Amino acid sequence: MGKMWAGRTSGITDSIADDFNSSIRFDYKMFRQDITGSMAHALMLGAQNIITKEEADTLIAGLEGILSDLESGALEFDMTAEDIHMFVEAVLTERLGDVGKKLHTARSRNDQVAVDLRMYLRDEVDEISELIREVIRALIKQAESYKAAIMPGYTHLQRAQPVTFGHHMMAYAMMLLRDLSRIADCRKRMNISPIGCCALAGTTYNTDRRLEASELKFDGIAINSLDGVSDRDYCVELCSALSILMMHLSRMSEELILWTSWEFKFIELDDAYTTGSSIMPQKKNPDMAELIRGKTGRVYGDLMGILTVLKGIPLAYNKDMQEDKEGIFDAVETVQMCLRVLAPMLDTMKPIPENMKRAAQKGFINATDLADYLVKKGLPFRSAYKISGQLVAKCIAEGKVLEELTLSEYKEFSDLFEDDLYNEISLETCVEKRISEGGTSVKSVEAQIDYVKSQL
Ligand code: ARG
């Protein structure tokens, strides 16, 4: 295809340079945004009498035709074109003749690509937010069903205090709520229109930037044209919000992987979300969870890529910025794939409360409650802590758990122990008494579920 910008140079480029320079193999994805952006531009040019109303109508109809032909497959992308913007304009001019050449009045590819990318990511962000809500709904469902299922809560991956499976699920729901809010916040700054900044300095035409922005459902316009065409903060912000989201999904995946192991067996994943081994017949592998954990690295890489591309470029547009797209597209698509598989995997997962309970019974997980028992009888916490620790040591030496020691054995350590201690250290009591806001009791977890529901 002849270069539309031939003039200053012959426009004849080496084919290797052409391939190197071309971005259509990835920016074709923005064709809808490019075309609707151009329709709004034509409308504005007509409204401002920069072109005639008839010309504007012709351009809009021509663009509509291209959009529907691309959607239906009647028109194919020309992969030798320089980018999606040049491709659409070339087809338009081919179809409309000279009128087509008027579309690019008072515009540059620099503000065009910036507006396209913002619109594209805005749509992707909305999709991601909905997918996150799906995952939260699956977490809530599990939390509601297993709000009383006792499991060991861990610190340092050592059994620490009893919690419930529902409480654990809701911890992830909280993380995802923050992710939703971070992404919504990023969308606000993303939803500012750069169109009309033109190449870098604005334009001498009597344009109406706000009309064009509101046609395209932006909340406002970039106030400085140099900034408008060179700002990619929204890519960095989105990619960092997505990196944080992936970090959460990766932590959750790590737990799912641990929990499906025979060492834990707290949950069983549905067959639909596991794989077998080509050699070991007994295997049922949590590949989806492992891939989510693995793909987290990819999204972090995308973030580092975008940050590094931007760090050294002077104002305003530089071709380096074409490198923004593959990274952010990859991040967005990776996150969407992960969320799409995670939601049904969580939804169909089968917790195994007996195994959780059994694990909780083994690890002296009620030692804090034993100490608290003595505190309530008047002993200072540090002294109570010490006695409780000595009792644990005795149990370990004798291969017992706290529930198995007799009252007279307890009395050797402190006169304050009475028969009611056994009720106090039962796992059910340990959980039920943790009624502080945010705590693990069924009541507290129900409040957490209500809160998350209200935020959706
Ligand atoms: N394909 C280019 C990009 O993605 C479009 C903008 C080109 N602008 C220019 N002045 N060469 O950044």
CSV table of N, CA, C and O and ligand atoms in Angstrom, one decimal, residues 23 27 83 85 109-110 113 317 319 322 325, ligand 1:
chain,number,residue,atom,x,y,z
A,23,SER,N,2.0,-1.8,13.2
A,23,SER,CA,1.4,-2.2,14.4
A,23,SER,C,0.1,-2.9,14.2
A,23,SER,O,-0.6,-3.2,15.2
A,27,ASP,N,-2.8,-3.7,16.8
A,27,ASP,CA,-3.8,-2.6,17.1
A,27,ASP,C,-5.1,-2.8,16.3
A,27,ASP,O,-6.0,-2.0,16.5
A,83,ASP,N,-0.9,0.8,10.4
A,83,ASP,CA,-1.7,0.5,11.6
A,83,ASP,C,-3.2,0.6,11.4
A,83,ASP,O,-3.6,0.8,10.2
A,85,HIS,N,-5.3,2.8,12.2
A,85,HIS,CA,-5.8,4.1,11.8
A,85,HIS,C,-5.6,4.4,10.3
A,85,HIS,O,-6.5,4.8,9.6
A,109,ARG,N,-2.7,11.3,14.2
A,109,ARG,CA,-2.7,9.9,14.7
A,109,ARG,C,-2.3,9.9,16.2
A,109,ARG,O,-2.6,9.0,16.9
A,110,ASN,N,-1.6,11.0,16.6
A,110,ASN,CA,-1.2,11.0,18.0
A,110,ASN,C,-2.3,11.1,19.0
A,110,ASN,O,-2.4,10.4,20.0
A,113,VAL,N,-4.7,7.7,18.3
A,113,VAL,CA,-4.3,6.5,18.9
A,113,VAL,C,-4.6,6.6,20.4
A,113,VAL,O,-5.0,5.6,21.1
A,317,TYR,N,4.6,13.0,21.6
A,317,TYR,CA,4.5,11.6,21.1
A,317,TYR,C,5.9,11.1,20.6
A,317,TYR,O,6.6,11.9,20.0
A,319,LYS,N,7.6,7.3,18.8
A,319,LYS,CA,7.1,6.0,18.3
A,319,LYS,C,7.3,4.9,19.4
A,319,LYS,O,6.6,3.9,19.3
A,322,GLN,N,4.2,3.2,20.7
A,322,GLN,CA,3.5,2.1,20.0
A,322,GLN,C,3.7,0.8,20.8
A,322,GLN,O,2.8,-0.1,20.7
A,325,LYS,N,1.0,-1.0,23.6
A,325,LYS,CA,-0.2,-1.8,23.4
A,325,LYS,C,-0.1,-3.3,23.7
A,325,LYS,O,-0.9,-3.9,24.4
B,1,ARG,N1,0.6,3.1,15.5
B,1,ARG,C1,1.0,4.3,16.2
B,1,ARG,C2,1.0,3.9,17.7
B,1,ARG,O1,0.5,2.9,18.0
B,1,ARG,C3,0.0,5.3,15.9
B,1,ARG,C4,0.5,6.7,16.1
B,1,ARG,C5,1.5,7.1,15.1
B,1,ARG,N2,1.9,8.4,15.1
B,1,ARG,C6,2.9,8.9,14.5
B,1,ARG,N3,3.2,10.2,14.6
B,1,ARG,N4,3.7,8.1,13.8
B,1,ARG,O2,1.5,4.7,18.5
